[in-house]
Structures are given as structure tokens and as C-alpha cells.
Amino acid sequence: MLMIGRLTNLFRQIFGKKKDALPRSGYNYTLPGRPLQRSRKDACFTFLLILLILVFCWLVFSPPFSWQGLTKVMRLPASISKAIDQDVLGEENAKEQQDRPILRGTIYDRNMEEMSVSYRLFSLLVQPTELPDRNKVAEQLALILEREKEEILQQLQYADGMTELADNLEMHQVEAIEDLHLPGIHCRPVEVRYYPDHGVAGQVLGFVSGNAGLSGVEALYDTVLEPGEFRQINIPVVNFAGHDALGETVADIVLTIDMALQRQLDQILAEYRQRKGASGGSAIAIAPDSGRILAMISQPGFDPNYFWQTDELQAHKALFAPRYDQELVRPLLVRAAATLEMGMDRDLLPVTLSVPDYGLSDDLLQEYWLRLDMGLPIPDFLPLSSAQGRASAQDMGDNNLLSPVQIVYGLATLLNGGHRVVPWFLNGLYDHTEERFFLRDFAGSPEARILSPAQGERLGNTLLGASFSSAEGGFLFADMITKVSKEKGLSRQLVQDLLVVAVPREKPEVLLLLTANYDTLAPYPSEVEKRDLQGLLGIGKNVLPLLVGYGGQVETFTAPSAEKNPANLKRYFYSKKHNAAEVKETLARAHLVMPSLIGLSLRKGLQQLNRYNIKIQIKGSGRIIEQKPAPGEPLDETEICELILETEHE
């Protein structure tokens, strides 16, 4: 009853206050000279009074009564308004997300420099039959596309149905075309993948085709780079920090590769190959204590932007094929075996004063070769798109041959104190939804030690202190061989160079292996300087200061910018607007000498030459038995390459 009384008083106050404000007659003049009208205020207050009475009756006679229910009723309009606002905001966000498409994730080096990046560009599709005036349309489009009017008009005249008139259009070009309001014209968005450094790190990155990674890092982490969620099983080396899945929108990959070092080593190797006439080579820089890859170069290279024109398999074999004779590292093995064999309390005599191989037998050296894991197989950790498969020692016909990857990780064991390391090149990933980095998890990578700490320390000190060469601040070792090996019942002459550089000398943080291979029947091409071990060591001395500072671990990373690097986008458009051969000549310095084509089929030979901007003359049919210019000779654009083939007889 108390509640009813309070509500009655409230109604009386409202009703009485309003009534006192009105004339007693209930009428009011609005303007002089107009008829009297019943005031609308009475109707409003009457309606409000009835509404309040109905609400009061519903609350009293609808069991159970709850003041919380009353609160919900009073708040209902605000909740509805908020829900409507959220729906509108959701629609706006959805539209914004649609306008801002999710592209494939970017691959960065350890300094957050773009190695592989995607852009949203446009293709121009035209239905000529719907155009009102082809001549005028061609004139308008010529200004926007920066092309000749006659060229566009010719495409429109002979087009059958919908045709693609142009591609790689920028947004400002699309907006200019849409402003023309022409029928029969449509701009279709497309995603393009670009590799700013072309072939410098091509073999590591691989390539993308049809929005799928088919080789290299692009294939290895395709599930991560593609927009959409992924789980730890897709990238088990990364610490998910308690998350079940990442990449709700998109994620980027951060590698251990240092592109500044990669470019320098690529140029050094290319210049050495050109001067010496080597058909192929490699350069691998790692952190010997952890196995982290800092740079990895194979030559001839592989340009992911023109993957259909380059030989991916040859670039892969330059790193993973067992083609280098183990004799190249024999002096290091002999000194390591002698150090371990003679014990901790004896110093080795200088090489010039000791008996050959310190008196160690070949069988004992072979035992130490196996004990030190010098020839331990290392799987090809970079996927290949080609189904031709992996290179093996059997492919080369000699189990005494090693790949550059095997050599550099075998040497790391000798120099890092006797523990085995494995290759890795993934620092972690950046999740754009979480807006944070998820780094590599090292908890599951225990150290595999093959020597005791004391033995490992003595071995490292002995090798690093050896007088293989005199160099301040680092360790140098070089060797060259010329020998005949058997391959599938035939004799093959191996001509190979090897250079090892490590800095600093006391405890190396960077270990570099540089190799060169001469795929020729003669020891060296006649025009090229003969064996020059001091010249190879001279290159090592020049490389020493370049390696300083690259071994430090990068512990923090800068979050990637929402906008892509505009300089790389300009490079992309430049490469598309100019002849591809001109661009490759500028950017792919390794392709400056004539490759060896003897013994190849015509198809494979042309595939090798397709990367050069030279004319080709072909005589005969079958396999290539002679070529001009000779392998290793410098190439010139105006030069004509002559291929002589062995005529096949039925």
C-alpha cells in the first residue's frame, strides 16, 4: 500500500502541476483572430498517465514481481539502441575489411627488410562490342595506361569477347578509368608476389604460383603465409605462447638471413666466378655455435620473379648436391685427428716439420672422419617444385663427394667446441591479429655433443691457431684440387676451389664457406689464370672485415609497417615496364659468363640460355656436342651463341 500511495502522489504532482499551468476552460488561444483549439498538452499527459497506470498494474499483478525486471524494462530502449549501433558499426567494419583485402604474408630478413611481398594491383578487362566509340576509348585509355593509341585500338579491333587490355594497374589508374564511366570496361583486382632482390636469395625463398608456395620458404611455410588460421603443427619450431591457433587474418615470416651480407657475398662470388671461369659456386655463412644461417647463395642463381625461365634444380644442386671432393678439407681433418690422437698434453709440430699426415694412417683418418661427423648427411631442408628429386651421392657416382651444406656444418663442429648443430633460418613470425611477434622456441633443440668439453676446446684452439694462413682478426683456409673421378663408368676431371673464413679468430661468431666448381674437361679454360691459392686467400682477407658484426643475435624486432616499402613497389613497376632481360642484366650479376652446355639436350640447353639476352643459332639435332662461346667466356648482348648438335640417326 505504501508503494501505491507513493505512485499516486507522484501522479498527482505531475497532473496538478500541469493543470495549474493551463486555463481553467481547457482552451488556449494560439494566434489572435483564430478559432479556439483544445490544447494538445492535455492529451499528452492523459496518455502518459494511462501508460504509467498500465505499467503499474502489470508489475503488481504479474507474478513474480522483481525490481530487476523493472530495471531491465527501463533499460530496454537503450539496449536496443546500442545493439543497432553495433550492427551498423559491424557493417562498416565489414565493408572496410572488404575494401582492404588480406594479402599473402610478407617474408622479412632479420632486419625486417622485405624479401618477398604481395601487392594488390588490377587488370583491365574490356568487352569491345559494348564500347560506344572504340577510337575515342582508345584515345582516353592511352593517356591513362601510358601506351600508344594505335596499339590499344588494334587490341580492341581484333578482340573476340572479353579481353585483358592491361595488367599491373595502380589504384590511381583504376580511379581514372572508372571516372570515364564507360560501358564494357571492368577493373579486376589481382594479387602479385614480388621478390625485390630477384636472384640474390632466390633459392632460399622459392616462388609462388596460383596463390600457393611451390618451393623454398614459400612452400615450407605456405600454410602460415596464406591468410587464415594455422596451428602449431604447421610451424612447430615457433612458441605459440598458449595460443591454440594464430593467423586469424594474416602472419608474416621473419628469417635469420641478413640481406646486406647476402648481397655482398653474392657479388664477391659472382666476380670470382667470372674471373676464374667457374661454371657454378656457392657461399654459405652461418653462426657456428647455433647453426643459424646468415646468408646462402647458389650460382647460377634462381630468380623467383621469372621462375619459369630459370633452372631451379641447378640452383638447388649448387647447395645440396654432393659434388665437392672431401680432399678439399683433408688438411683440417688431419690436424683435428692428430690433436685428438696425441692427447691433451702434447702440442703439434708445424706442418713443415712433421711427418706427412703426422704419421696417421688412412684407416685412422677415416675413423676420425666418421667420429667427427664430417660426412654426416644433411636433408634438403628447402622444398623443390620439380619432381626430379634430390641430389644424392649416388647421382654423382662417388661417395667421397660432399655438398657445400655438408661441408660448412662439418667444419662448424670442428670450430665450435665439438657440438653438432643443424641448419635453421626461421626467427619467428608476426601475427597481425595479435599485433605481436611469436619467436622460435629453442627448448626443443638440445645440444648434441660429439666431443667432451675439454676435447672440443682444445680442438678448436688448435685449428684456429694453426698457421694455414696469416690473417689478423680471423681464420682463413683455402684449397684447390684437380683430380679425375669415375662417374657412371666414365672418367670425369674435378676442378674445384674452397675457401673457409671465420671471425673472430678466438671464438668465431660467423663461419663462411665459399666454393667454386669448374664443369669442364680441361683443368681450367685456356683463357683463365691457372691455380692461384694465394689469390683465393686474398679474397678471404678482403671478406674478413665484411663479416664482422653479422654474428650477433637479433633479440628484438620492429613491428612491420601497415604500408609496404614504396621503393620496392617502384622497383616492381620498373621491372614490368622494361624488358625483363634488361632488368636481369642489371640485377643478376651472376649471369655474365657462358654456361657449359656440352652433353645437354637442346631443350635443357635453351633453358639455360633463356636467361641471357643473346641470339642463338642451332645446327643439327640431338644433344649438344659443341658450343661457341666456350664455357666460362664473358657474354655480350650483341654476341651470337652457336650450338652444334649431334645428328640423331634412326
XYZ file of C-alpha atoms in Angstrom, residues 303-549:
247
model
C 65.099 -15.581 -59.931
C 61.658 -16.222 -58.386
C 60.136 -13.356 -60.416
C 60.865 -15.327 -63.607
C 60.775 -18.845 -62.181
C 59.546 -20.286 -65.473
C 62.674 -19.004 -67.226
C 65.316 -20.172 -64.748
C 66.640 -23.554 -63.685
C 65.543 -24.030 -60.108
C 67.016 -27.537 -59.882
C 70.518 -26.382 -60.826
C 70.383 -23.628 -58.219
C 69.301 -26.198 -55.644
C 72.112 -28.592 -56.558
C 74.709 -25.838 -56.168
C 73.981 -26.036 -52.416
C 72.847 -29.597 -51.783
C 74.431 -31.784 -54.471
C 77.463 -33.810 -53.242
C 79.894 -32.644 -55.920
C 82.919 -31.413 -53.910
C 85.714 -33.845 -53.119
C 86.436 -34.392 -49.436
C 90.144 -33.940 -50.192
C 89.459 -30.198 -50.112
C 89.134 -30.308 -46.313
C 91.674 -33.071 -45.702
C 94.323 -30.751 -44.115
C 91.786 -29.671 -41.493
C 90.773 -33.268 -40.804
C 94.407 -34.393 -40.424
C 95.163 -31.675 -37.898
C 91.957 -32.400 -35.971
C 92.701 -36.146 -35.859
C 96.286 -35.542 -34.752
C 95.117 -33.218 -31.970
C 92.680 -35.792 -30.582
C 95.017 -38.750 -31.107
C 98.015 -37.247 -29.328
C 96.060 -36.168 -26.260
C 95.745 -33.028 -24.238
C 99.368 -32.653 -23.103
C 101.188 -32.559 -26.433
C 101.453 -29.753 -28.934
C 101.530 -30.450 -32.647
C 104.622 -29.686 -34.624
C 104.306 -27.259 -37.526
C 103.220 -28.953 -40.729
C 106.599 -28.231 -42.345
C 108.427 -30.102 -39.558
C 106.117 -33.056 -39.051
C 105.987 -36.285 -40.986
C 103.236 -36.498 -43.641
C 99.791 -36.556 -42.024
C 101.554 -36.623 -38.616
C 102.107 -40.329 -39.187
C 98.382 -41.132 -39.121
C 97.176 -43.947 -41.366
C 94.379 -43.579 -43.874
C 92.239 -46.007 -41.890
C 92.674 -43.954 -38.732
C 91.860 -40.765 -40.591
C 88.704 -42.401 -41.902
C 87.726 -43.331 -38.352
C 88.083 -39.729 -37.264
C 86.159 -38.614 -40.350
C 83.212 -40.653 -39.164
C 83.696 -39.801 -35.487
C 83.645 -36.063 -36.210
C 80.556 -36.410 -38.417
C 82.367 -34.703 -41.289
C 80.310 -36.517 -43.913
C 77.039 -36.634 -41.989
C 74.112 -36.336 -44.415
C 72.003 -33.191 -44.101
C 68.494 -33.360 -45.559
C 67.477 -30.881 -48.224
C 65.552 -28.524 -45.967
C 64.307 -26.351 -48.858
C 61.395 -27.836 -50.834
C 61.666 -28.180 -54.619
C 58.809 -27.670 -57.040
C 60.430 -30.044 -59.514
C 59.607 -33.715 -59.188
C 63.104 -34.559 -60.397
C 64.002 -35.026 -56.768
C 67.009 -34.534 -54.577
C 70.653 -34.880 -55.413
C 72.452 -37.772 -53.788
C 75.986 -39.070 -53.735
C 74.907 -41.903 -55.998
C 73.864 -39.339 -58.590
C 77.467 -38.164 -58.705
C 78.866 -41.694 -58.782
C 81.271 -41.181 -55.832
C 80.539 -41.421 -52.102
C 83.622 -39.308 -51.317
C 81.840 -36.198 -52.533
C 80.205 -33.668 -50.225
C 77.685 -30.888 -50.661
C 78.556 -27.327 -49.564
C 75.908 -27.602 -46.819
C 77.565 -30.781 -45.504
C 80.996 -29.164 -45.532
C 80.070 -25.977 -43.665
C 78.224 -27.812 -40.882
C 81.031 -30.358 -40.582
C 83.516 -27.507 -40.178
C 81.259 -25.880 -37.579
C 81.689 -28.968 -35.377
C 85.471 -28.609 -35.532
C 85.457 -24.910 -34.642
C 82.639 -24.576 -32.084
C 83.979 -26.882 -29.381
C 82.757 -30.213 -30.707
C 78.951 -29.991 -30.663
C 76.770 -30.771 -33.639
C 74.479 -28.039 -34.978
C 71.760 -28.263 -37.593
C 70.630 -25.676 -40.168
C 67.815 -23.272 -39.307
C 66.725 -19.938 -40.739
C 63.404 -19.009 -39.054
C 63.466 -16.361 -36.306
C 59.710 -16.389 -35.846
C 56.503 -14.818 -37.138
C 54.443 -11.669 -36.681
C 50.699 -12.137 -36.183
C 48.748 -9.102 -37.429
C 45.651 -10.016 -35.412
C 47.531 -10.261 -32.118
C 49.889 -7.456 -33.195
C 52.932 -9.195 -31.714
C 55.866 -11.442 -32.565
C 55.972 -15.154 -31.786
C 59.605 -16.242 -31.753
C 61.446 -19.506 -32.242
C 61.265 -21.985 -29.371
C 64.741 -23.276 -28.507
C 63.581 -25.512 -25.668
C 63.198 -28.488 -28.002
C 66.692 -28.151 -29.511
C 69.138 -29.772 -27.082
C 72.843 -29.586 -27.853
C 74.248 -32.760 -29.462
C 77.862 -33.015 -28.286
C 80.257 -35.406 -30.049
C 83.361 -34.409 -28.042
C 83.876 -33.712 -24.369
C 84.082 -30.008 -23.469
C 87.834 -30.292 -22.841
C 88.490 -32.079 -26.133
C 86.287 -29.663 -28.037
C 88.001 -26.604 -26.602
C 91.480 -27.959 -27.376
C 90.469 -28.939 -30.902
C 89.004 -25.508 -31.639
C 92.022 -23.670 -30.254
C 94.430 -25.859 -32.215
C 92.655 -25.394 -35.537
C 92.027 -21.675 -35.114
C 95.636 -21.135 -34.058
C 97.084 -23.121 -36.955
C 99.245 -21.260 -39.459
C 97.227 -22.167 -42.536
C 97.416 -18.515 -43.378
C 98.277 -15.288 -41.619
C 95.273 -13.036 -41.066
C 94.515 -10.521 -38.381
C 91.188 -10.876 -36.644
C 90.073 -14.092 -38.300
C 90.769 -17.610 -39.528
C 91.455 -18.449 -43.169
C 91.823 -21.735 -45.003
C 91.831 -22.364 -48.757
C 92.436 -25.323 -51.015
C 92.102 -26.306 -54.676
C 92.037 -29.709 -56.316
C 92.299 -31.112 -59.805
C 91.624 -34.844 -59.987
C 89.889 -37.471 -62.057
C 86.868 -39.314 -60.674
C 84.660 -42.042 -62.017
C 81.081 -41.210 -62.956
C 78.822 -43.924 -64.382
C 81.793 -45.792 -65.775
C 83.316 -42.685 -67.330
C 86.236 -40.543 -66.212
C 85.485 -37.056 -65.052
C 88.016 -34.405 -64.109
C 87.147 -32.422 -60.982
C 88.437 -28.863 -60.742
C 87.252 -27.185 -57.544
C 88.116 -24.327 -55.173
C 87.243 -23.953 -51.495
C 87.643 -21.029 -49.079
C 86.875 -21.021 -45.344
C 86.677 -17.784 -43.337
C 85.803 -17.426 -39.628
C 85.619 -14.305 -37.424
C 86.694 -13.530 -34.785
C 89.614 -15.916 -34.564
C 89.356 -16.686 -30.837
C 85.683 -17.698 -30.820
C 84.091 -17.453 -34.266
C 80.626 -15.931 -34.491
C 80.449 -16.191 -38.301
C 81.702 -19.085 -40.431
C 81.783 -18.640 -44.202
C 82.286 -21.310 -46.844
C 82.831 -20.256 -50.459
C 83.125 -22.857 -53.229
C 83.634 -22.801 -56.984
C 83.166 -25.665 -59.406
C 84.558 -25.907 -62.947
C 82.331 -28.130 -65.044
C 84.864 -28.628 -67.807
C 87.056 -31.398 -69.219
C 90.169 -29.227 -69.070
C 91.736 -28.302 -65.719
C 90.927 -24.652 -66.448
C 89.652 -22.785 -69.506
C 92.658 -21.740 -71.581
C 91.982 -18.020 -71.105
C 91.743 -18.237 -67.326
C 94.573 -17.980 -64.841
C 95.759 -21.334 -63.529
C 95.771 -22.474 -59.898
C 96.119 -19.436 -57.626
C 95.827 -20.373 -53.967
C 97.210 -17.046 -52.772
C 94.625 -15.200 -54.845
C 91.848 -17.187 -53.168
C 93.298 -16.420 -49.737
C 93.445 -12.764 -50.774
C 89.683 -12.828 -51.324
C 89.351 -14.287 -47.831
C 91.354 -11.428 -46.335
C 89.068 -8.940 -48.082
C 85.991 -10.745 -46.755
C 87.169 -10.823 -43.126
C 86.167 -7.235 -42.237
C 82.825 -7.658 -44.041
C 81.798 -10.498 -41.741
C 82.451 -8.625 -38.507
C 79.237 -7.686 -36.732
